Structures are given as structure tokens and as C-alpha cells.
mmCIF file of C-alpha atoms in Angstrom:
data_model
loop_
_atom_site.group_PDB
_atom_site.id
_atom_site.type_symbol
_atom_site.label_atom_id
_atom_site.label_comp_id
_atom_site.label_asym_id
_atom_site.label_seq_id
_atom_site.Cartn_x
_atom_site.Cartn_y
_atom_site.Cartn_z
ATOM 1 C CA MET T 942 -19.041 -196.476 41.178
ATOM 2 C CA SER T 943 -20.146 -199.863 39.893
ATOM 3 C CA THR T 944 -18.920 -200.919 36.452
ATOM 4 C CA ARG T 945 -22.097 -202.900 35.865
ATOM 5 C CA PRO T 946 -23.844 -200.198 33.758
ATOM 6 C CA ASP T 947 -20.793 -200.038 31.473
ATOM 7 C CA GLU T 948 -20.743 -203.807 31.106
ATOM 8 C CA PHE T 949 -24.467 -203.828 30.522
ATOM 9 C CA ARG T 950 -24.124 -201.129 27.873
ATOM 10 C CA ALA T 951 -21.653 -203.285 25.957
ATOM 11 C CA GLU T 952 -24.021 -206.269 26.203
ATOM 12 C CA VAL T 953 -27.009 -204.286 24.931
ATOM 13 C CA ARG T 954 -24.990 -202.685 22.139
ATOM 14 C CA GLU T 955 -23.817 -206.078 20.895
ATOM 15 C CA TRP T 956 -27.320 -207.507 21.131
ATOM 16 C CA CYS T 957 -28.686 -204.589 19.103
ATOM 17 C CA ARG T 958 -26.004 -205.084 16.474
ATOM 18 C CA THR T 959 -27.221 -208.615 15.801
ATOM 19 C CA HIS T 960 -30.957 -208.335 16.536
ATOM 20 C CA VAL T 961 -32.329 -204.954 15.426
ATOM 21 C CA PRO T 962 -34.160 -205.736 12.158
ATOM 22 C CA ALA T 963 -32.351 -204.249 9.181
ATOM 23 C CA GLY T 964 -34.442 -202.055 6.917
ATOM 24 C CA TRP T 965 -37.497 -201.983 9.179
ATOM 25 C CA ARG T 966 -38.059 -198.313 8.387
ATOM 26 C CA THR T 967 -38.655 -199.088 4.720
ATOM 27 C CA ARG T 968 -41.352 -201.708 5.306
ATOM 28 C CA THR T 969 -44.444 -200.749 3.352
ATOM 29 C CA GLY T 970 -46.820 -203.610 4.233
ATOM 30 C CA GLY T 971 -50.325 -203.102 5.512
ATOM 31 C CA ASP T 972 -51.800 -203.099 8.984
ATOM 32 C CA ALA T 973 -51.608 -206.870 9.424
ATOM 33 C CA GLU T 974 -47.904 -206.933 8.572
ATOM 34 C CA PHE T 975 -47.253 -204.083 11.006
ATOM 35 C CA ALA T 976 -49.023 -205.986 13.803
ATOM 36 C CA ALA T 977 -47.113 -209.194 13.036
ATOM 37 C CA PHE T 978 -43.817 -207.290 12.989
ATOM 38 C CA GLN T 979 -44.595 -205.662 16.339
ATOM 39 C CA ARG T 980 -45.437 -209.014 17.931
ATOM 40 C CA ASP T 981 -42.222 -210.599 16.614
ATOM 41 C CA TRP T 982 -40.105 -207.672 17.808
ATOM 42 C CA PHE T 983 -41.686 -207.849 21.258
ATOM 43 C CA GLN T 984 -40.723 -211.518 21.554
ATOM 44 C CA GLU T 985 -37.159 -210.719 20.451
ATOM 45 C CA LEU T 986 -36.900 -208.198 23.273
ATOM 46 C CA ARG T 987 -38.576 -210.576 25.698
ATOM 47 C CA GLY T 988 -36.066 -213.308 24.909
ATOM 48 C CA ALA T 989 -33.234 -210.976 25.862
ATOM 49 C CA GLY T 990 -34.993 -209.750 29.027
ATOM 50 C CA PHE T 991 -35.495 -206.267 27.533
ATOM 51 C CA ALA T 992 -39.273 -206.164 26.973
ATOM 52 C CA VAL T 993 -40.450 -205.158 30.464
ATOM 53 C CA PRO T 994 -37.365 -203.970 32.392
ATOM 54 C CA HIS T 995 -39.530 -201.746 34.626
ATOM 55 C CA TRP T 996 -41.669 -204.641 35.919
ATOM 56 C CA PRO T 997 -40.816 -206.361 39.215
ATOM 57 C CA ALA T 998 -38.315 -209.213 38.886
ATOM 58 C CA ARG T 999 -41.004 -211.714 39.879
ATOM 59 C CA TRP T 1000 -42.872 -210.963 36.667
ATOM 60 C CA GLY T 1001 -39.927 -210.785 34.272
ATOM 61 C CA GLY T 1002 -38.382 -207.350 34.900
ATOM 62 C CA GLY T 1003 -36.250 -206.062 37.738
ATOM 63 C CA LEU T 1004 -33.581 -204.016 35.937
ATOM 64 C CA PRO T 1005 -32.168 -201.189 38.095
ATOM 65 C CA VAL T 1006 -33.047 -197.694 36.914
ATOM 66 C CA ASP T 1007 -29.526 -196.929 35.695
ATOM 67 C CA GLU T 1008 -29.587 -200.052 33.530
ATOM 68 C CA GLN T 1009 -33.049 -199.193 32.201
ATOM 69 C CA VAL T 1010 -31.611 -195.849 31.103
ATOM 70 C CA VAL T 1011 -28.709 -197.613 29.390
ATOM 71 C CA LEU T 1012 -31.091 -200.029 27.661
ATOM 72 C CA TYR T 1013 -33.282 -197.242 26.268
ATOM 73 C CA GLN T 1014 -30.257 -195.210 25.213
ATOM 74 C CA GLU T 1015 -28.767 -198.103 23.268
ATOM 75 C CA LEU T 1016 -32.065 -199.110 21.662
ATOM 76 C CA ALA T 1017 -32.488 -195.519 20.463
ATOM 77 C CA ALA T 1018 -28.866 -195.246 19.321
ATOM 78 C CA SER T 1019 -29.285 -198.474 17.328
ATOM 79 C CA ASP T 1020 -32.477 -197.129 15.728
ATOM 80 C CA ALA T 1021 -34.500 -200.028 17.149
ATOM 81 C CA PRO T 1022 -38.258 -200.106 16.490
ATOM 82 C CA ARG T 1023 -40.481 -198.862 19.285
ATOM 83 C CA LEU T 1024 -43.014 -201.188 20.940
ATOM 84 C CA VAL T 1025 -46.041 -199.308 19.664
ATOM 85 C CA LEU T 1026 -48.737 -201.993 19.979
ATOM 86 C CA ALA T 1027 -47.582 -203.355 23.331
ATOM 87 C CA PHE T 1028 -47.175 -199.919 24.909
ATOM 88 C CA VAL T 1029 -50.505 -199.829 26.769
ATOM 89 C CA ALA T 1030 -50.120 -203.455 27.874
ATOM 90 C CA ILE T 1031 -46.623 -203.219 29.310
ATOM 91 C CA HIS T 1032 -47.099 -199.803 30.901
ATOM 92 C CA HIS T 1033 -50.723 -198.880 31.635
ATOM 93 C CA ALA T 1034 -52.245 -202.342 32.111
ATOM 94 C CA ALA T 1035 -49.285 -203.661 34.068
ATOM 95 C CA ALA T 1036 -49.171 -200.611 36.363
ATOM 96 C CA THR T 1037 -52.899 -200.960 37.055
ATOM 97 C CA LEU T 1038 -52.691 -204.683 37.792
ATOM 98 C CA LEU T 1039 -49.655 -204.296 40.025
ATOM 99 C CA ALA T 1040 -51.189 -201.411 41.970
ATOM 100 C CA ALA T 1041 -54.810 -202.510 42.281
ATOM 101 C CA GLY T 1042 -55.380 -205.921 40.700
ATOM 102 C CA THR T 1043 -55.966 -209.131 42.597
ATOM 103 C CA GLU T 1044 -53.315 -211.824 42.677
ATOM 104 C CA GLU T 1045 -55.497 -213.925 40.385
ATOM 105 C CA GLN T 1046 -55.796 -211.040 37.908
ATOM 106 C CA ARG T 1047 -52.035 -210.548 37.928
ATOM 107 C CA ARG T 1048 -51.386 -214.266 37.395
ATOM 108 C CA ARG T 1049 -53.851 -214.333 34.526
ATOM 109 C CA HIS T 1050 -52.757 -211.224 32.645
ATOM 110 C CA LEU T 1051 -49.104 -210.377 33.314
ATOM 111 C CA PRO T 1052 -47.794 -213.661 31.807
ATOM 112 C CA ALA T 1053 -50.343 -213.253 29.002
ATOM 113 C CA ILE T 1054 -48.933 -209.811 28.208
ATOM 114 C CA LEU T 1055 -45.486 -211.377 27.932
ATOM 115 C CA ASP T 1056 -46.980 -213.915 25.549
ATOM 116 C CA GLY T 1057 -48.337 -211.098 23.380
ATOM 117 C CA GLU T 1058 -51.690 -210.058 24.884
ATOM 118 C CA LEU T 1059 -52.421 -206.520 23.652
ATOM 119 C CA TRP T 1060 -54.394 -203.906 25.576
ATOM 120 C CA VAL T 1061 -56.223 -200.691 24.807
ATOM 121 C CA GLN T 1062 -57.321 -197.942 27.197
ATOM 122 C CA GLY T 1063 -61.067 -197.266 27.221
ATOM 123 C CA PHE T 1064 -61.274 -194.025 29.195
ATOM 124 C CA SER T 1065 -62.158 -191.053 26.957
ATOM 125 C CA GLU T 1066 -65.602 -190.518 25.470
ATOM 126 C CA PRO T 1067 -67.058 -187.975 23.028
ATOM 127 C CA ASP T 1068 -68.228 -185.787 25.954
ATOM 128 C CA ALA T 1069 -65.663 -186.930 28.524
ATOM 129 C CA GLY T 1070 -62.124 -186.221 27.427
ATOM 130 C CA SER T 1071 -60.483 -183.568 29.574
ATOM 131 C CA ASP T 1072 -63.302 -183.991 32.101
ATOM 132 C CA LEU T 1073 -62.942 -187.757 32.392
ATOM 133 C CA ALA T 1074 -65.271 -187.927 35.402
ATOM 134 C CA ALA T 1075 -68.140 -186.898 33.094
ATOM 135 C CA LEU T 1076 -68.101 -190.291 31.334
ATOM 136 C CA ARG T 1077 -71.505 -191.766 30.467
ATOM 137 C CA THR T 1078 -70.775 -195.402 29.642
ATOM 138 C CA THR T 1079 -72.809 -197.457 32.120
ATOM 139 C CA ALA T 1080 -72.252 -200.829 33.769
ATOM 140 C CA ARG T 1081 -75.309 -202.419 35.365
ATOM 141 C CA ARG T 1082 -74.850 -205.339 37.785
ATOM 142 C CA ASP T 1083 -76.765 -208.472 36.773
ATOM 143 C CA GLY T 1084 -75.858 -211.414 38.979
ATOM 144 C CA ASP T 1085 -72.228 -212.381 38.380
ATOM 145 C CA THR T 1086 -71.802 -209.997 35.464
ATOM 146 C CA TYR T 1087 -71.997 -206.323 34.597
ATOM 147 C CA VAL T 1088 -73.840 -205.261 31.447
ATOM 148 C CA VAL T 1089 -71.959 -202.390 29.785
ATOM 149 C CA THR T 1090 -73.368 -199.929 27.256
ATOM 150 C CA GLY T 1091 -71.710 -196.820 25.897
ATOM 151 C CA GLN T 1092 -69.011 -195.418 23.639
ATOM 152 C CA LYS T 1093 -65.267 -194.824 23.967
ATOM 153 C CA LEU T 1094 -63.107 -192.583 21.782
ATOM 154 C CA TRP T 1095 -59.384 -192.080 21.023
ATOM 155 C CA ALA T 1096 -58.627 -195.708 21.895
ATOM 156 C CA SER T 1097 -55.033 -196.290 20.737
ATOM 157 C CA GLY T 1098 -54.488 -199.663 19.079
ATOM 158 C CA ALA T 1099 -58.044 -200.861 19.660
ATOM 159 C CA ALA T 1100 -58.167 -202.607 16.286
ATOM 160 C CA HIS T 1101 -55.544 -205.094 17.509
ATOM 161 C CA ALA T 1102 -56.346 -205.250 21.223
ATOM 162 C CA ASP T 1103 -57.267 -208.399 23.121
ATOM 163 C CA ARG T 1104 -58.255 -206.572 26.314
ATOM 164 C CA CYS T 1105 -59.417 -203.116 27.356
ATOM 165 C CA LEU T 1106 -58.915 -201.061 30.526
ATOM 166 C CA LEU T 1107 -62.491 -199.856 30.838
ATOM 167 C CA LEU T 1108 -64.070 -197.164 32.996
ATOM 168 C CA ALA T 1109 -67.865 -197.253 33.324
ATOM 169 C CA ARG T 1110 -70.439 -195.648 35.593
ATOM 170 C CA THR T 1111 -71.971 -198.116 38.047
ATOM 171 C CA ASP T 1112 -73.844 -195.609 40.219
ATOM 172 C CA PRO T 1113 -75.505 -192.849 38.180
ATOM 173 C CA THR T 1114 -76.771 -191.136 41.348
ATOM 174 C CA ALA T 1115 -73.353 -190.688 42.976
ATOM 175 C CA PRO T 1116 -71.111 -187.627 42.536
ATOM 176 C CA LYS T 1117 -69.199 -187.926 39.272
ATOM 177 C CA ARG T 1118 -65.938 -189.366 40.613
ATOM 178 C CA HIS T 1119 -67.624 -191.685 43.131
ATOM 179 C CA GLY T 1120 -69.867 -193.743 40.864
ATOM 180 C CA ILE T 1121 -67.242 -195.111 38.441
ATOM 181 C CA SER T 1122 -65.875 -198.664 38.337
ATOM 182 C CA TYR T 1123 -62.831 -200.126 36.586
ATOM 183 C CA PHE T 1124 -62.996 -203.291 34.455
ATOM 184 C CA LEU T 1125 -60.742 -205.594 32.438
ATOM 185 C CA LEU T 1126 -62.791 -206.053 29.282
ATOM 186 C CA ASP T 1127 -62.307 -208.959 26.880
ATOM 187 C CA MET T 1128 -62.453 -207.345 23.423
ATOM 188 C CA ARG T 1129 -63.822 -210.567 21.897
ATOM 189 C CA THR T 1130 -67.058 -210.259 23.896
ATOM 190 C CA PRO T 1131 -70.237 -209.951 21.798
ATOM 191 C CA GLY T 1132 -71.622 -206.426 21.515
ATOM 192 C CA ILE T 1133 -68.289 -204.657 20.842
ATOM 193 C CA ASP T 1134 -67.821 -202.691 17.615
ATOM 194 C CA VAL T 1135 -64.414 -201.094 16.887
ATOM 195 C CA ARG T 1136 -64.275 -198.371 14.232
ATOM 196 C CA PRO T 1137 -60.903 -196.833 13.241
ATOM 197 C CA VAL T 1138 -60.577 -193.024 13.193
ATOM 198 C CA ARG T 1139 -58.504 -191.559 10.372
ATOM 199 C CA GLN T 1140 -56.072 -188.931 11.676
ATOM 200 C CA ALA T 1141 -54.559 -185.834 10.108
ATOM 201 C CA THR T 1142 -51.334 -187.793 9.528
ATOM 202 C CA GLY T 1143 -53.194 -190.317 7.372
ATOM 203 C CA GLU T 1144 -52.899 -193.058 9.981
ATOM 204 C CA SER T 1145 -55.695 -194.736 11.934
ATOM 205 C CA HIS T 1146 -53.938 -195.341 15.230
ATOM 206 C CA PHE T 1147 -57.060 -194.389 17.192
ATOM 207 C CA SER T 1148 -60.484 -196.019 17.148
ATOM 208 C CA GLU T 1149 -63.963 -195.568 18.527
ATOM 209 C CA ILE T 1150 -65.346 -198.435 20.605
ATOM 210 C CA PHE T 1151 -69.108 -198.951 20.718
ATOM 211 C CA LEU T 1152 -70.449 -201.188 23.502
ATOM 212 C CA THR T 1153 -73.990 -202.578 23.388
ATOM 213 C CA ASP T 1154 -75.104 -204.776 26.298
ATOM 214 C CA VAL T 1155 -71.578 -206.187 26.719
ATOM 215 C CA ALA T 1156 -71.340 -208.775 29.520
ATOM 216 C CA VAL T 1157 -68.302 -208.365 31.784
ATOM 217 C CA PRO T 1158 -67.722 -210.996 34.526
ATOM 218 C CA ALA T 1159 -67.638 -209.559 38.044
ATOM 219 C CA THR T 1160 -64.211 -211.191 38.434
ATOM 220 C CA ASP T 1161 -62.923 -208.624 35.930
ATOM 221 C CA LEU T 1162 -63.731 -205.723 38.241
ATOM 222 C CA VAL T 1163 -60.536 -204.041 39.492
ATOM 223 C CA GLY T 1164 -60.793 -202.751 43.025
ATOM 224 C CA ARG T 1165 -64.149 -202.080 44.649
ATOM 225 C CA GLU T 1166 -67.316 -201.195 42.793
ATOM 226 C CA ASN T 1167 -67.641 -197.404 42.462
ATOM 227 C CA ALA T 1168 -63.945 -196.935 43.370
ATOM 228 C CA GLY T 1169 -62.687 -196.970 39.785
ATOM 229 C CA TRP T 1170 -61.613 -193.342 39.830
ATOM 230 C CA GLN T 1171 -58.953 -194.145 42.425
ATOM 231 C CA VAL T 1172 -57.774 -197.180 40.437
ATOM 232 C CA ALA T 1173 -57.552 -195.054 37.279
ATOM 233 C CA GLN T 1174 -54.998 -192.827 38.983
ATOM 234 C CA ALA T 1175 -52.500 -195.719 38.845
ATOM 235 C CA THR T 1176 -53.060 -195.973 35.097
ATOM 236 C CA LEU T 1177 -52.739 -192.240 34.579
ATOM 237 C CA ALA T 1178 -49.634 -192.057 36.783
ATOM 238 C CA ALA T 1179 -47.959 -194.633 34.531
ATOM 239 C CA GLU T 1180 -49.008 -192.695 31.439
ATOM 240 C CA ARG T 1181 -47.594 -189.474 32.864
ATOM 241 C CA GLY T 1182 -44.489 -190.879 34.520
ATOM 242 C CA MET T 1183 -42.934 -194.315 34.008
ATOM 243 C CA THR T 1184 -43.514 -194.367 30.249
ATOM 244 C CA MET T 1185 -41.505 -191.164 29.887
ATOM 245 C CA LEU T 1186 -38.166 -192.754 30.809
ATOM 246 C CA GLU T 1187 -37.960 -194.542 27.466
ATOM 247 C CA LEU T 1188 -39.527 -191.690 25.482
ATOM 248 C CA ALA T 1189 -37.091 -189.162 26.933
ATOM 249 C CA GLU T 1190 -34.104 -191.267 25.901
ATOM 250 C CA ARG T 1191 -35.489 -191.702 22.389
ATOM 251 C CA LEU T 1192 -36.091 -187.976 22.090
ATOM 252 C CA GLY T 1193 -32.635 -187.168 23.412
ATOM 253 C CA ASN T 1194 -30.789 -189.721 21.330
ATOM 254 C CA ALA T 1195 -32.355 -190.682 18.008
ATOM 255 C CA GLY T 1196 -34.620 -187.625 17.891
ATOM 256 C CA PHE T 1197 -31.923 -185.035 18.542
ATOM 257 C CA ARG T 1198 -29.531 -186.859 16.211
ATOM 258 C CA ARG T 1199 -32.074 -186.669 13.383
ATOM 259 C CA LEU T 1200 -32.538 -182.985 14.059
ATOM 260 C CA LEU T 1201 -28.779 -182.464 13.760
ATOM 261 C CA ASP T 1202 -28.724 -184.502 10.540
ATOM 262 C CA THR T 1203 -31.513 -182.350 9.099
ATOM 263 C CA CYS T 1204 -29.630 -179.172 9.980
ATOM 264 C CA ALA T 1205 -26.460 -180.534 8.390
ATOM 265 C CA ARG T 1206 -28.296 -181.654 5.247
ATOM 266 C CA THR T 1207 -29.894 -178.243 4.780
ATOM 267 C CA GLY T 1208 -26.653 -176.376 5.486
ATOM 268 C CA SER T 1209 -28.129 -174.507 8.438
ATOM 269 C CA LEU T 1210 -25.698 -175.545 11.181
ATOM 270 C CA ASP T 1211 -23.758 -172.289 10.698
ATOM 271 C CA ASP T 1212 -26.897 -170.187 11.161
ATOM 272 C CA PRO T 1213 -26.613 -168.539 14.608
ATOM 273 C CA LEU T 1214 -30.363 -168.849 15.233
ATOM 274 C CA VAL T 1215 -30.311 -172.553 14.401
ATOM 275 C CA ALA T 1216 -27.235 -173.127 16.543
ATOM 276 C CA ASP T 1217 -28.883 -171.298 19.435
ATOM 277 C CA GLY T 1218 -32.033 -173.404 19.038
ATOM 278 C CA LEU T 1219 -30.070 -176.644 19.017
ATOM 279 C CA ALA T 1220 -28.163 -175.622 22.156
ATOM 280 C CA ALA T 1221 -31.436 -174.811 23.907
ATOM 281 C CA PHE T 1222 -32.953 -178.185 22.946
ATOM 282 C CA ASP T 1223 -29.836 -180.022 24.121
ATOM 283 C CA THR T 1224 -30.102 -178.288 27.500
ATOM 284 C CA GLU T 1225 -33.826 -179.006 27.818
ATOM 285 C CA ILE T 1226 -33.371 -182.664 26.890
ATOM 286 C CA THR T 1227 -30.696 -183.001 29.572
ATOM 287 C CA GLY T 1228 -33.178 -181.619 32.092
ATOM 288 C CA LEU T 1229 -35.920 -183.960 30.887
ATOM 289 C CA ARG T 1230 -33.680 -186.999 31.240
ATOM 290 C CA ALA T 1231 -32.740 -185.968 34.769
ATOM 291 C CA LEU T 1232 -36.397 -185.466 35.726
ATOM 292 C CA CYS T 1233 -37.323 -188.916 34.394
ATOM 293 C CA ARG T 1234 -34.505 -190.660 36.240
ATOM 294 C CA ASP T 1235 -35.414 -188.904 39.473
ATOM 295 C CA LEU T 1236 -39.083 -189.802 39.050
ATOM 296 C CA VAL T 1237 -38.383 -193.501 38.501
ATOM 297 C CA GLY T 1238 -35.459 -193.789 40.884
ATOM 298 C CA THR T 1239 -36.918 -192.188 44.016
ATOM 299 C CA GLY T 1240 -39.576 -194.856 44.574
ATOM 300 C CA GLU T 1241 -41.864 -192.283 46.218
ATOM 301 C CA PRO T 1242 -42.544 -189.529 43.668
ATOM 302 C CA GLY T 1243 -44.269 -186.362 44.773
ATOM 303 C CA PRO T 1244 -47.969 -185.790 44.047
ATOM 304 C CA ALA T 1245 -47.242 -183.670 40.953
ATOM 305 C CA ASP T 1246 -43.932 -185.152 39.727
ATOM 306 C CA ALA T 1247 -45.477 -187.324 37.000
ATOM 307 C CA SER T 1248 -47.472 -184.350 35.713
ATOM 308 C CA ILE T 1249 -44.312 -182.223 35.559
ATOM 309 C CA VAL T 1250 -42.536 -184.854 33.456
ATOM 310 C CA LYS T 1251 -45.510 -185.428 31.151
ATOM 311 C CA LEU T 1252 -46.003 -181.697 30.572
ATOM 312 C CA TYR T 1253 -42.286 -181.111 30.009
ATOM 313 C CA TYR T 1254 -41.918 -183.993 27.539
ATOM 314 C CA SER T 1255 -45.038 -183.356 25.471
ATOM 315 C CA GLU T 1256 -44.411 -179.640 24.988
ATOM 316 C CA LEU T 1257 -40.691 -180.149 24.315
ATOM 317 C CA LEU T 1258 -41.575 -182.750 21.676
ATOM 318 C CA GLN T 1259 -43.991 -180.287 20.097
ATOM 319 C CA ARG T 1260 -41.456 -177.473 19.925
ATOM 320 C CA MET T 1261 -38.651 -179.734 18.727
ATOM 321 C CA THR T 1262 -40.657 -181.206 15.852
ATOM 322 C CA ASP T 1263 -41.835 -177.690 14.938
ATOM 323 C CA PHE T 1264 -38.178 -176.668 14.761
ATOM 324 C CA GLY T 1265 -37.508 -179.675 12.523
ATOM 325 C CA VAL T 1266 -40.232 -178.549 10.107
ATOM 326 C CA THR T 1267 -38.756 -175.041 10.001
ATOM 327 C CA VAL T 1268 -35.229 -176.245 9.279
ATOM 328 C CA ALA T 1269 -36.285 -178.890 6.752
ATOM 329 C CA GLY T 1270 -38.267 -176.331 4.766
ATOM 330 C CA LEU T 1271 -40.665 -177.172 1.968
ATOM 331 C CA ALA T 1272 -39.248 -180.693 1.616
ATOM 332 C CA ALA T 1273 -40.835 -181.614 4.962
ATOM 333 C CA HIS T 1274 -44.277 -180.976 3.493
ATOM 334 C CA THR T 1275 -43.814 -183.608 0.787
ATOM 335 C CA GLU T 1276 -43.132 -186.515 3.161
ATOM 336 C CA LEU T 1277 -46.473 -188.271 3.367
ATOM 337 C CA THR T 1278 -45.519 -191.409 5.318
ATOM 338 C CA ARG T 1279 -43.485 -192.256 8.383
ATOM 339 C CA PRO T 1280 -42.228 -195.611 9.696
ATOM 340 C CA ALA T 1281 -45.083 -197.291 11.553
ATOM 341 C CA SER T 1282 -42.886 -198.584 14.392
ATOM 342 C CA SER T 1283 -41.077 -195.303 15.074
ATOM 343 C CA SER T 1284 -41.578 -192.663 17.736
ATOM 344 C CA TRP T 1285 -42.816 -189.144 17.010
ATOM 345 C CA GLU T 1286 -39.311 -187.991 16.163
ATOM 346 C CA SER T 1287 -38.910 -190.128 13.053
ATOM 347 C CA GLY T 1288 -37.453 -187.328 10.939
ATOM 348 C CA ALA T 1289 -40.594 -186.996 8.802
ATOM 349 C CA TRP T 1290 -40.884 -183.627 10.468
ATOM 350 C CA MET T 1291 -44.286 -182.389 9.330
ATOM 351 C CA LEU T 1292 -45.986 -185.665 10.248
ATOM 352 C CA ASP T 1293 -44.021 -185.751 13.501
ATOM 353 C CA PHE T 1294 -45.141 -182.208 14.315
ATOM 354 C CA VAL T 1295 -48.808 -182.894 13.559
ATOM 355 C CA GLY T 1296 -48.612 -186.073 15.637
ATOM 356 C CA SER T 1297 -46.841 -184.332 18.520
ATOM 357 C CA TRP T 1298 -50.055 -182.499 19.404
ATOM 358 C CA GLU T 1299 -51.455 -185.874 20.414
ATOM 359 C CA TRP T 1300 -49.031 -185.984 23.334
ATOM 360 C CA THR T 1301 -50.390 -182.818 24.934
ATOM 361 C CA ILE T 1302 -53.857 -184.402 25.229
ATOM 362 C CA PRO T 1303 -53.886 -188.057 26.493
ATOM 363 C CA GLY T 1304 -53.268 -188.713 30.162
ATOM 364 C CA GLY T 1305 -54.629 -185.245 30.845
ATOM 365 C CA THR T 1306 -54.150 -182.150 28.689
ATOM 366 C CA SER T 1307 -51.361 -179.662 29.362
ATOM 367 C CA GLU T 1308 -53.924 -177.428 31.055
ATOM 368 C CA ILE T 1309 -54.895 -180.261 33.409
ATOM 369 C CA GLN T 1310 -51.235 -181.010 34.162
ATOM 370 C CA ARG T 1311 -50.665 -177.380 35.105
ATOM 371 C CA THR T 1312 -53.675 -177.486 37.404
ATOM 372 C CA ILE T 1313 -52.349 -180.650 39.090
ATOM 373 C CA ILE T 1314 -48.912 -179.061 39.508
ATOM 374 C CA ALA T 1315 -50.451 -175.916 40.985
ATOM 375 C CA GLU T 1316 -52.852 -177.651 43.367
ATOM 376 C CA ARG T 1317 -51.000 -180.810 44.387
ATOM 377 C CA GLY T 1318 -47.407 -179.708 43.904
ATOM 378 C CA LEU T 1319 -47.462 -176.069 44.955
ATOM 379 C CA GLY T 1320 -50.428 -176.203 47.309
ATOM 380 C CA LEU T 1321 -52.303 -173.395 45.579
ATOM 381 C CA PRO T 1322 -56.067 -173.055 46.125
ATOM 382 C CA ARG T 1323 -58.185 -175.443 44.077
ATOM 383 C CA GLU T 1324 -60.043 -174.152 41.079
ATOM 384 C CA PRO T 1325 -63.700 -173.319 41.855
ATOM 385 C CA ARG T 1326 -65.993 -176.232 41.044
ATOM 386 C CA PRO T 1327 -69.231 -175.719 39.127
ATOM 387 C CA THR T 1328 -72.237 -175.397 41.413
ATOM 388 C CA ARG T 1329 -74.432 -177.515 39.168
#
């Protein structure tokens, strides 16, 4: 067995010791300070070659899967901030560009992402969430541009985004999945109005995006016109699969450690029910980590593998944070803030639990993931489609 992962672990651990910002969890600045901090932290990781380890080497990545696992383990163990604002850019946008973008689009945007270009995903709409193919935002061809009008909802990080992965209907007469096109929208274009949505946790991570006669150059079309549904599958596959490698390691390292700390602080480690719950979570986390490594390492995942991982992670996160609330007791209900650059296992258990429900919705709800697993993974008959 190669010693390289062990050597790499020592390198990452030493880098974290000298580079992870001290006291970042106690920062209480506003939204602008959070965005500036996230940009600075991204560049710190980029300088070390840790920002986009999952990208091809040509574009600044190229770490083997076993070293990616080591990197995420050590970042979590060192309580490093999570790349919240860059998440869509480095995962969803990059996966889409690499799978379906033109060479010119890749050359324009992948280096820009490394320089700090932020992206938001403009898929969901008020009447097109779980049924994404029902979207109503329209894009009408007018010479060398498309004129886009409509509304998007649940757009994570839209208030800071430079670009948007946008789905719009270009053929209103075609069957729902066949008349959609995929665009790379410049968020500075006239006609765009971003309105933050206040969440139950008190944060405004999501926004609504209103588009009124927004001009999108035809060069920002990804793939063929009316073939956007197929392109979107690359985005959704990244959301359900590749992103989970890091999240699984954070859940299994920092998240589980905080759960143990909470149990120790409340004197509940000797409770047989608590001990049994912790043992069950430890076993499930081990399975999740193995699933993620297999998904990323095989190179050719099965048609339902990403859905299995996404479903497993999101529902495990939900149950684990619920357990944290139970163990922490009434004190968990008095924590009204959580570190802005943390994951949803920050240790502010009530806020973490409320936020965990978010993960069972984007990228396809748990119900949709189960349908994908049944139909594509197990080969069961497809659900009946509406006749009208």
C-alpha cells in the first residue's frame, strides 16, 4: 500500500495548523463581512491546491480519491470553515461545464471560479420544485440573444452570485422535459431583481430571483436548444453525488465529535439508550463514507448511485441533529445563532435540526430519490404518468 496518503495527511494537518483562521466561529459581522471572509478563505485553500481537488488536473485539481478523503477529514478535524458561498460554483457549475459546456465556456468560467466567481442555481420555481419539468420561466430567441422572463425560488447564495445556472422554457409547445434550455446567466444583466427569503433559522441563505426581459447571449446556451433537461442531469448528479464526499467526512468527523461532546457535557454518555444511539450513528456514518468513496472512485457510477448517497446523507443528517437536540435538552432551544461558515452539524443543535430539513429537498426530494432508486436502480415499473 502506498504511503502517499499518510504523507499527505501530515502535510494537510500541518497546513491546517498554521492556516485555519482562529476564532472564526465567533465572528459576528454582517453579510458583507461573511462574504469577504469566504472569498479570503477560498483563496487560502486555492493557494495550497485544496480548493477544487475533485476537478481535473488541467483545471487545478487532480487529487486522487484517497487523498481527497484525507483532505476533507483533516479540514473537518481542524474545524476549518466550509466553503459555503463557493459551493455551487466549484461543484454544480464546474460539473455542468465539464460535462456539457463548450471549450470556450470552460476557458472563460473555470479560471474565473478559481479567481472567486460565485454561482447560484436557478432551477426551482414557485410551482416547479419537486416537479422541475413544470417550470414556467421562458426564454424567447431574438437574434443573437434570448429574452428571459420568469421567477426562480430557493436560490442559495443569490445575493452574492456573479453567475446563475438557469433553466428556462424555449419551446412552450413541446412536452415538458423537451422544451427546456440551459443558460449561463450573468447576474449583473439589467432586469434581474434578487430578494432574500428569511428562513426559520433566522438566516436568509435563499433568495427569489425575478427576471424581466433579461437578455442572455446565445453563446451562454449550454448544449443544444431545448436539450437543457439532459444538461441539468449533470448538475443534479453533482448535487446528489460528488458534493457528498466532503459532507460525509464533515458529518463523520466534526459532526460526530460535537455530538459526543454534547453527550459528555450533559452527562448522558452512561445512558444505555444514548450509547446505543451513538453506536448506531457511528455504524451508519461508516457506511455513508464507504458509499461516497465508492461513488467517486469507480468512475462509472450506476444510474441510481448518486440518489442513494444523497438520500442516505440527508436523512442521516436529519436524524443525527434531532438526536443532538434531544440530548442537549432545553439549552438547545436558547441558541439563536450558528457560525455562518459552518456545516449543518455546528453543534447549535436546534438550528442544525431545522436546517437539516433543507437537505431532503434540493437536488430532488427524498421521495424523488426513492423513485429514482426504484426505477433506475432496481428496474421496477415506472410510476404512472398523468394523462393530462
